[in-house]
Short mmCIF file of C-alpha atoms in Angstrom, two decimals:
data_model
loop_
_atom_site.label_atom_id
_atom_site.label_comp_id
_atom_site.label_asym_id
_atom_site.label_seq_id
_atom_site.Cartn_x
_atom_site.Cartn_y
_atom_site.Cartn_z
CA MET A 212 0.00 -0.05 -0.03
CA LEU A 213 1.32 3.36 -1.00
CA ARG A 214 2.08 5.93 1.84
CA GLU A 215 -0.06 8.99 1.79
CA LYS A 216 1.59 12.06 0.48
CA ALA A 217 0.55 15.70 0.59
CA PRO A 218 -0.62 17.19 -2.74
CA LEU A 219 2.46 18.35 -4.76
CA LYS A 220 2.44 22.18 -5.05
CA ARG A 221 4.60 24.64 -6.78
CA GLY A 222 7.38 25.88 -4.50
CA ILE A 223 7.12 22.76 -2.28
CA ILE A 224 10.90 22.74 -1.83
CA GLY A 225 11.83 25.63 0.48
CA PRO A 226 15.00 26.57 2.33
CA ARG A 227 16.82 23.33 3.09
CA GLU A 228 17.98 22.61 6.67
CA ILE A 229 21.45 21.04 6.74
CA SER A 230 22.00 17.73 8.49
CA GLU A 231 24.09 17.22 11.62
CA TYR A 232 26.86 15.71 9.55
CA ASP A 233 26.86 18.43 7.05
CA GLU A 234 27.02 21.05 9.89
CA MET A 235 30.01 19.25 11.47
CA PHE A 236 31.78 19.04 8.10
CA LEU A 237 31.16 22.57 7.08
CA SER A 238 32.27 23.97 10.44
CA LEU A 239 35.67 22.25 10.05
CA VAL A 240 35.97 23.47 6.40
CA PHE A 241 35.20 27.07 7.25
CA GLU A 242 37.75 26.98 10.11
CA ARG A 243 40.28 26.27 7.35
CA GLY A 244 39.06 29.10 5.05
CA GLY A 245 36.64 27.21 2.80
CA PHE A 246 36.74 24.52 0.05
CA TYR A 247 39.42 24.25 -2.48
CA ASN A 248 38.24 22.52 -5.70
CA ALA A 249 41.34 21.18 -7.15
CA HIS A 250 39.94 20.16 -10.63
CA GLY A 251 37.25 21.39 -12.93
CA HIS A 252 36.29 22.29 -16.48
CA LEU A 253 34.56 25.72 -16.03
CA ASP A 254 34.12 26.51 -19.73
CA ARG A 255 31.94 23.48 -20.24
CA ALA A 256 29.92 23.79 -16.97
CA GLY A 257 26.31 24.38 -17.28
CA THR A 258 25.83 23.04 -20.78
CA LEU A 259 22.99 20.50 -20.22
CA LYS A 260 20.15 22.40 -22.01
CA ASP A 261 19.08 20.84 -25.41
CA VAL A 262 20.15 23.93 -27.34
CA TYR A 263 23.79 23.15 -26.76
CA LEU A 264 23.82 20.07 -28.99
CA LYS A 265 20.72 20.97 -31.09
CA HIS A 266 22.92 21.63 -34.17
CA ILE A 267 23.91 17.93 -34.29
CA ASN A 268 20.36 16.62 -33.56
CA THR A 269 20.98 15.26 -30.10
CA THR A 270 20.91 16.44 -26.57
CA PRO A 271 23.46 16.67 -23.82
CA LEU A 272 21.58 14.11 -21.74
CA ALA A 273 21.51 11.60 -24.62
CA ALA A 274 25.18 12.31 -25.18
CA SER A 275 25.85 11.55 -21.50
CA LEU A 276 25.11 7.78 -22.19
CA HIS A 277 28.08 7.39 -24.46
CA SER A 278 31.53 6.17 -23.44
CA LEU A 279 34.29 8.55 -22.24
CA PRO A 280 36.10 8.59 -25.68
CA VAL A 281 32.93 9.39 -27.58
CA LYS A 282 32.25 12.19 -25.14
CA GLN A 283 35.62 13.66 -25.57
CA ASN A 284 35.03 13.68 -29.36
CA LEU A 285 31.66 15.37 -28.85
CA VAL A 286 33.38 18.32 -27.23
CA GLY A 287 34.23 19.43 -30.73
CA ASP A 288 30.55 19.82 -31.44
CA LEU A 289 30.11 21.71 -28.24
CA HIS A 290 32.73 24.02 -29.49
CA ASN A 291 31.02 24.66 -32.73
CA GLY A 292 27.73 25.50 -31.16
CA ILE A 293 26.40 28.43 -28.98
CA ALA A 294 28.24 27.29 -25.88
CA TYR A 295 31.48 28.68 -27.21
CA THR A 296 30.20 32.08 -28.12
CA GLU A 297 31.51 35.03 -26.07
CA GLU A 298 28.08 35.81 -24.60
CA ASP A 299 27.32 32.37 -23.48
CA LEU A 300 30.75 31.71 -22.19
CA ARG A 301 30.79 34.78 -20.10
CA GLU A 302 27.32 34.33 -18.64
CA ARG A 303 27.74 30.56 -17.87
CA MET A 304 31.05 30.79 -16.25
CA ALA A 305 30.07 33.74 -14.13
CA ARG A 306 26.90 31.95 -13.09
CA VAL A 307 28.66 28.78 -12.11
CA ILE A 308 31.34 30.74 -10.21
CA GLU A 309 28.57 32.54 -8.18
CA ARG A 310 27.20 29.14 -7.38
CA LEU A 311 30.46 27.68 -6.22
CA ILE A 312 31.04 30.70 -3.96
CA SER A 313 27.53 29.99 -2.49
CA TYR A 314 28.74 26.46 -1.66
CA GLY A 315 31.72 27.92 0.30
CA THR A 316 34.38 27.40 -2.47
CA THR A 317 37.25 29.87 -1.91
CA GLY A 318 39.74 28.33 -4.45
CA LEU A 319 39.38 26.57 -7.81
CA ALA A 320 41.88 25.01 -10.20
CA THR A 321 40.14 24.69 -13.60
CA CYS A 322 41.16 23.42 -17.04
CA ILE A 323 39.98 25.55 -19.95
CA ASP A 324 39.79 24.03 -23.50
CA VAL A 325 42.24 25.66 -25.99
CA SER A 326 41.87 24.27 -29.54
CA PRO A 327 41.96 25.76 -33.02
CA ASP A 328 38.21 24.79 -33.55
CA ILE A 329 37.28 27.48 -30.97
CA ARG A 330 36.91 31.10 -31.94
CA GLU A 331 39.72 33.69 -31.78
CA ASP A 332 42.40 31.32 -33.00
CA GLY A 333 41.42 28.79 -30.26
CA LEU A 334 41.66 31.22 -27.40
CA LEU A 335 38.15 32.71 -26.86
CA ALA A 336 37.33 30.61 -23.81
CA TRP A 337 40.82 31.12 -22.47
CA ARG A 338 40.50 34.96 -22.78
CA ILE A 339 37.11 34.96 -21.05
CA ALA A 340 38.23 32.65 -18.31
CA ARG A 341 41.07 35.08 -17.58
CA GLU A 342 38.63 37.95 -17.35
CA ILE A 343 36.33 35.95 -15.05
CA LYS A 344 39.29 35.20 -12.89
CA GLU A 345 40.07 38.91 -12.37
CA ILE A 346 36.32 39.81 -11.83
CA PHE A 347 35.97 37.36 -8.99
CA ALA A 348 39.43 37.70 -7.54
CA ASP A 349 38.36 39.27 -4.29
CA ARG A 350 35.90 36.29 -3.62
CA ILE A 351 37.50 33.23 -5.01
CA ALA A 352 41.08 32.39 -6.08
CA ILE A 353 40.80 30.82 -9.61
CA ARG A 354 43.76 29.14 -11.25
CA LEU A 355 43.63 28.36 -14.97
CA GLY A 356 45.32 25.57 -16.92
CA PRO A 357 45.01 25.20 -20.75
CA HIS A 358 43.48 21.85 -21.70
CA PRO A 359 44.36 19.94 -24.98
CA ILE A 360 41.06 18.04 -25.18
CA PHE A 361 42.08 16.47 -28.55
CA GLY A 362 45.71 15.97 -28.05
CA PHE A 363 48.55 17.41 -30.15
CA LYS A 364 48.16 15.58 -33.51
CA ASP A 365 50.81 16.77 -36.04
CA GLY A 366 49.64 19.30 -38.63
CA THR A 367 46.59 20.50 -36.60
CA GLY A 368 48.07 23.71 -35.01
CA ARG A 369 46.90 22.38 -31.49
CA TRP A 370 50.27 22.67 -30.04
CA ASP A 371 50.79 26.19 -31.14
CA VAL A 372 47.38 27.20 -29.56
CA TYR A 373 48.44 25.40 -26.36
CA GLN A 374 51.80 26.99 -26.18
CA GLU A 375 50.11 30.58 -26.49
CA ALA A 376 47.76 29.87 -23.69
CA ALA A 377 50.47 28.40 -21.52
CA LYS A 378 52.19 31.84 -21.34
CA THR A 379 49.38 33.33 -19.13
CA SER A 380 48.39 29.94 -17.28
CA ASP A 381 48.79 29.14 -13.71
CA PHE A 382 49.54 25.55 -14.39
CA LEU A 383 49.56 23.17 -17.41
CA THR A 384 47.28 20.17 -18.09
CA CYS A 385 47.58 17.26 -20.41
CA LEU A 386 45.50 14.43 -21.73
CA PRO A 387 48.02 11.92 -23.08
CA GLU A 388 45.44 9.25 -23.85
CA LYS A 389 44.31 11.37 -26.83
CA ASP A 390 47.60 10.80 -28.49
CA LEU A 391 47.92 7.08 -27.70
CA TYR A 392 48.44 4.64 -30.59
CA PHE A 393 49.60 1.04 -30.58
CA ASP A 394 50.82 0.60 -34.07
CA GLU A 395 52.50 2.90 -36.71
CA SER A 396 49.77 1.82 -39.31
CA VAL A 397 47.08 3.49 -37.20
CA ARG A 398 48.95 6.39 -35.83
CA ASP A 399 46.89 8.96 -37.82
CA SER A 400 49.47 11.77 -37.07
CA LYS A 401 49.15 11.43 -33.23
CA VAL A 402 52.36 12.25 -31.43
CA GLY A 403 52.16 9.36 -28.97
CA PHE A 404 51.42 8.98 -25.32
CA ARG A 405 54.95 9.49 -24.07
CA LYS A 406 55.73 12.41 -26.43
CA HIS A 407 52.46 14.07 -25.39
CA ILE A 408 53.81 14.06 -21.71
CA ARG A 409 57.37 14.98 -22.78
CA MET A 410 56.13 18.03 -24.76
CA VAL A 411 54.19 19.38 -21.85
CA PHE A 412 56.93 18.71 -19.35
CA ASP A 413 59.45 20.49 -21.45
CA LEU A 414 57.12 23.54 -21.63
CA ALA A 415 56.44 23.38 -17.89
CA CYS A 416 60.11 23.38 -17.25
CA GLU A 417 60.71 26.33 -19.42
CA LEU A 418 57.88 28.33 -17.82
CA GLY A 419 58.28 26.97 -14.29
CA LYS A 420 54.66 25.71 -13.85
CA GLU A 421 52.87 22.73 -12.27
CA VAL A 422 51.60 19.86 -14.49
CA HIS A 423 48.30 18.18 -13.95
CA LEU A 424 47.88 14.99 -16.00
CA HIS A 425 44.54 13.24 -16.69
CA LEU A 426 45.63 9.60 -16.17
CA ASP A 427 44.05 6.16 -15.88
CA GLN A 428 40.42 7.30 -16.22
CA LEU A 429 38.88 4.04 -17.35
CA ASN A 430 39.15 1.89 -14.12
CA ASP A 431 40.78 -0.84 -16.32
CA PRO A 432 43.69 -2.99 -14.99
CA ALA A 433 45.19 -2.86 -18.51
CA GLU A 434 45.50 0.84 -18.40
CA LYS A 435 49.11 1.97 -17.37
CA GLY A 436 49.06 5.74 -17.58
CA THR A 437 50.40 6.48 -14.08
CA LYS A 438 53.02 3.78 -14.49
CA THR A 439 54.16 5.38 -17.74
CA LEU A 440 54.38 8.80 -16.02
CA ILE A 441 56.48 7.31 -13.27
CA GLU A 442 58.90 5.61 -15.79
CA GLY A 443 59.14 8.92 -17.72
CA LEU A 444 60.11 10.94 -14.64
CA ARG A 445 63.18 8.76 -14.30
CA TRP A 446 64.61 10.67 -17.30
CA LEU A 447 62.21 13.74 -17.53
CA ASN A 448 63.02 16.87 -15.59
CA GLN A 449 60.33 18.14 -13.31
CA PRO A 450 59.46 21.87 -13.35
CA ALA A 451 61.36 24.00 -10.87
CA ILE A 452 58.92 26.44 -9.41
CA SER A 453 60.17 29.34 -7.10
CA GLU A 454 58.44 29.79 -3.73
CA HIS A 455 56.32 26.64 -4.43
CA SER A 456 55.40 24.06 -1.72
CA GLY A 457 54.05 20.69 -2.55
CA PRO A 458 54.30 18.58 -5.72
CA ALA A 459 54.86 20.21 -9.11
CA VAL A 460 53.23 17.16 -10.79
CA TRP A 461 49.67 15.89 -10.16
CA ALA A 462 47.92 12.88 -11.56
CA ILE A 463 44.22 13.49 -11.87
CA HIS A 464 41.88 10.53 -11.40
CA MET A 465 44.29 7.58 -11.31
CA LEU A 466 41.39 5.07 -11.18
CA SER A 467 42.92 2.09 -12.94
CA PRO A 468 45.51 1.36 -10.27
CA ALA A 469 42.54 0.52 -7.96
CA ALA A 470 41.95 -2.50 -10.26
CA TYR A 471 45.60 -3.68 -10.05
CA SER A 472 46.95 -6.42 -7.97
CA GLU A 473 48.37 -5.39 -4.52
CA LYS A 474 51.87 -5.81 -5.88
CA ASP A 475 51.26 -3.56 -8.88
CA PHE A 476 49.52 -1.05 -6.84
CA ALA A 477 52.39 -0.90 -4.28
CA GLU A 478 54.78 -0.26 -7.08
CA VAL A 479 52.66 2.74 -8.32
CA VAL A 480 52.70 4.12 -4.74
CA ASP A 481 56.47 3.68 -4.50
CA GLY A 482 56.79 5.65 -7.73
CA LEU A 483 54.49 8.37 -6.61
CA LEU A 484 56.59 8.87 -3.42
CA GLU A 485 59.89 8.53 -5.24
CA HIS A 486 59.00 11.47 -7.61
CA ASN A 487 56.68 13.51 -5.25
CA ILE A 488 53.70 13.12 -7.41
CA GLY A 489 50.41 14.24 -5.92
CA VAL A 490 46.93 12.77 -6.81
CA ILE A 491 43.64 14.62 -7.46
CA VAL A 492 40.63 12.65 -6.71
CA CYS A 493 37.27 13.30 -8.46
CA ALA A 494 34.89 10.82 -6.80
CA THR A 495 31.55 11.69 -8.55
CA ALA A 496 33.30 11.50 -12.07
CA GLY A 497 35.03 8.31 -11.11
CA LEU A 498 31.86 6.64 -10.10
CA SER A 499 30.11 7.78 -13.23
CA ASN A 500 32.33 5.69 -15.44
CA ARG A 501 31.07 2.68 -17.45
CA GLN A 502 32.08 -0.59 -15.81
CA PRO A 503 32.48 -3.27 -18.52
CA ARG A 504 31.47 -6.56 -16.90
CA PRO A 505 33.99 -8.79 -18.76
CA ILE A 506 36.92 -7.14 -16.98
CA ASN A 507 38.33 -9.09 -14.14
CA ALA A 508 39.85 -7.24 -11.23
CA PRO A 509 39.88 -7.15 -7.36
CA THR A 510 36.54 -6.01 -6.08
CA HIS A 511 36.55 -2.24 -5.66
CA ASN A 512 34.65 0.94 -6.35
CA SER A 513 35.52 3.11 -9.30
CA ILE A 514 37.51 5.57 -7.22
CA THR A 515 41.16 6.19 -6.37
CA ARG A 516 42.41 4.23 -3.42
CA VAL A 517 42.43 7.26 -1.27
CA LEU A 518 42.87 5.66 2.20
CA GLU A 519 45.87 3.79 1.14
CA LEU A 520 47.56 6.81 -0.51
CA ILE A 521 46.96 8.90 2.51
CA LYS A 522 48.42 6.15 4.81
CA CYS A 523 51.49 6.14 2.57
CA LYS A 524 51.63 9.95 2.74
CA VAL A 525 51.03 10.62 -0.97
CA PRO A 526 49.66 14.18 -1.24
CA ILE A 527 45.91 14.22 -2.13
CA LEU A 528 43.53 16.92 -3.36
CA PHE A 529 39.88 16.60 -4.18
CA GLY A 530 38.02 18.17 -7.19
CA THR A 531 34.57 18.07 -8.78
CA ASP A 532 35.70 17.66 -12.42
CA ASN A 533 32.82 18.24 -14.74
CA ILE A 534 29.80 20.29 -13.62
CA CYS A 535 26.38 19.91 -15.20
CA ASP A 536 27.63 18.82 -18.66
CA PHE A 537 27.29 15.68 -20.72
CA PHE A 538 30.32 14.12 -18.95
CA VAL A 539 28.72 14.21 -15.48
CA PRO A 540 25.13 15.76 -15.78
CA GLN A 541 24.34 15.16 -12.08
CA ALA A 542 27.38 16.95 -10.70
CA ASN A 543 26.69 20.44 -9.29
CA GLY A 544 30.17 21.65 -8.31
CA ASP A 545 29.40 21.41 -4.49
CA MET A 546 32.52 20.27 -2.83
CA LEU A 547 30.54 19.12 0.29
CA GLU A 548 28.62 16.70 -1.91
CA GLU A 549 31.83 15.63 -3.69
CA LEU A 550 33.50 14.76 -0.45
CA LYS A 551 30.53 12.92 0.90
CA VAL A 552 30.36 10.74 -2.25
CA ALA A 553 34.14 10.17 -1.76
CA GLY A 554 33.57 9.15 1.87
CA LEU A 555 30.84 6.80 0.92
CA SER A 556 32.80 5.31 -1.90
CA ILE A 557 35.82 4.42 0.42
CA ARG A 558 33.68 3.85 3.44
CA PHE A 559 35.23 6.53 5.48
CA PRO A 560 33.17 9.28 7.44
#
């Protein structure tokens, strides 16, 4: 028998009282100066309305059902629509920042797409993000990193656009999986996973800036991105940053090592410690990943092994990643919610 409910009325949801847990958590956060959101994609935030992909006869919610590689390719269609006009970028980014501030966020590190398919020679979103950073500077500290969403394929001009944005960036980001190929016959002008990393590290050393690498996003034990980074740092220089505390290199996500054997995971942890690599955890985005059933791995949730990393003294930061877009439609950018999801995922209060 159905329980009785009051008639649904417009405006039924009023001001929400916070729970005892939220009150305890928020009091600790505010004692420490507010939330720091270590990873986002501000230029794509708030693009869930149908109009943003209407020009390709689909909707962002429909697109959200696709795999991560397909979504990454669909970003090109987002760039070619109204989402990447000056008016829309400015209004959306300002609106999302206001919302983050209302959640108690006082610091944000965000990637911004830079690519030749975007207006103003690939730098429209970058220019507006820099303006937004200044407008809100007295309320939230925003750090910007150029994001090569399609990699650095030869002959595309993507590296040139990236280098230009890097000059005025706070940190650099990379997505080496977009340049991955396994055989020369199917290379298709991709520069390769390792060269992608090397290009960004060489530039970071020249400019003296942090590097944030998207790695091991698929929660697949066959994925070895973080291991490849660790191997590379045995011969690659790390950026030397004056008056900088903490790691100069951060691995974002690092989901797949959670699917490794204990021996392989321990080797990754040893490498992180050896090279002082930090890890940025985005719990909601991690849990939103597809989980192919044929893959065999130790039982685990699709999230970085946070507790083990903390126990081993690997530096950890948390971020929301995507906010209300076709990558993670449900994510609203609230770090309280993000950390609660993380706590539930790793069974830690």
